Phi, psi and omega in degrees: 000142197232348168239159163210177191217113166240124193061229183250029172225129184283114177252168172245158200266167184303308172298339169296294191303323181300296173330288206280337184250009181046048170242160183263161183314332177293304169298325176296333186274328194272322182300330187297311183297320187261021169062025188263352180197103198253150176305137164306319172204143184254120187281137191297329199268316176271343184065002176296145179254154193229135198238139155286149155322314176300324174293001189284331185319295173310330182280330194284323186272342176282324162322309210275317181299321197281318181315326178289350182069024160305124184290141185315329179288320177287331154303325191298314183305306179293336170299337176279352183255159171296152189308308182315304174289334159284350165299296182311305182309293183331305170295319151330294176305308175294349179278325174295318169305309183289332181290346196288302183300353188280307207280332181268330175304291182324319194275340179289314195283314174306313186295320173316301196282311183300333177265358174270348170091028173263356188257215175261144180311167164287177180285153178276128158276147159228191202216135150222182192228111196261128161289174188278146205221119170285122174254124180270158199215165179193107181243160204195129188273120165225141172268167189328287186318325196250346170336279173316317183288314192296315179306317177293323174284326169295307171319336194256306203289339191269329167299327166321310212278348184280323204282140179095355179235169179284005173288127181223146173300139178256333181209166170302162171269161192208157193237135173253145187247114161280000167195179194288149165259145158197205171286343188250335184247144189234053152090216354266179201243146177248128170255133190238153177224114189279140182209170175217132190139171170282145189191144168249112198309118159320177150285123181108003189209163190204137187269134177201170178256111176301103179310146158299143183195141181273148181205163195255151173198161173230163162251154186213161177272169176299340198269342180275355184268355180296122191291148339306347181091145171306141162325319178259001159236050172293000000 
């Protein structure tokens, strides 16, 4: 039986709902577990799932977004938005996909040139020993679209915080990525400015010790830092 009736509401079994929505049983169970698409009713004895007719629209939207390879976490965000904002968010996601594809196209072109002996050599990697440093820092959870603005803001704010104090910059500032920064992941990112002298951390910043360490580094141009990136900067 593909349908049942509870009160005045007609429900579909998960099999019937899967056929109508063009989603697999496995996908429906996953969306239930992630609370993207909960059944209208679950039989307490058999654990059978039942769905309402009006849930088909949500199910089909999820299916279409998955065909765009939108991550489930991002889909959950889209589903909570009013329709006009859903349109904006889907457009934003697709622009990010196109940017990512452009990066990959450039990377493929670079690899082809490199392997054919027509391109630049791979980056030369150096190592150096960095002594222990006292650093003034600003940390924030940011996704890729907000990253550049945050870096510019923090790199300007940290030197300003030293003005009028006995503290002086002792080395160039740097950023530490404590996690992946992308359209879906938000780091966090910590911008650091090494300094000597006495200083009280202004609001929104903190002072900590960056331990001595051995690090690997390479040199790139400013052009190669711009997202989605120059082919040599991917």
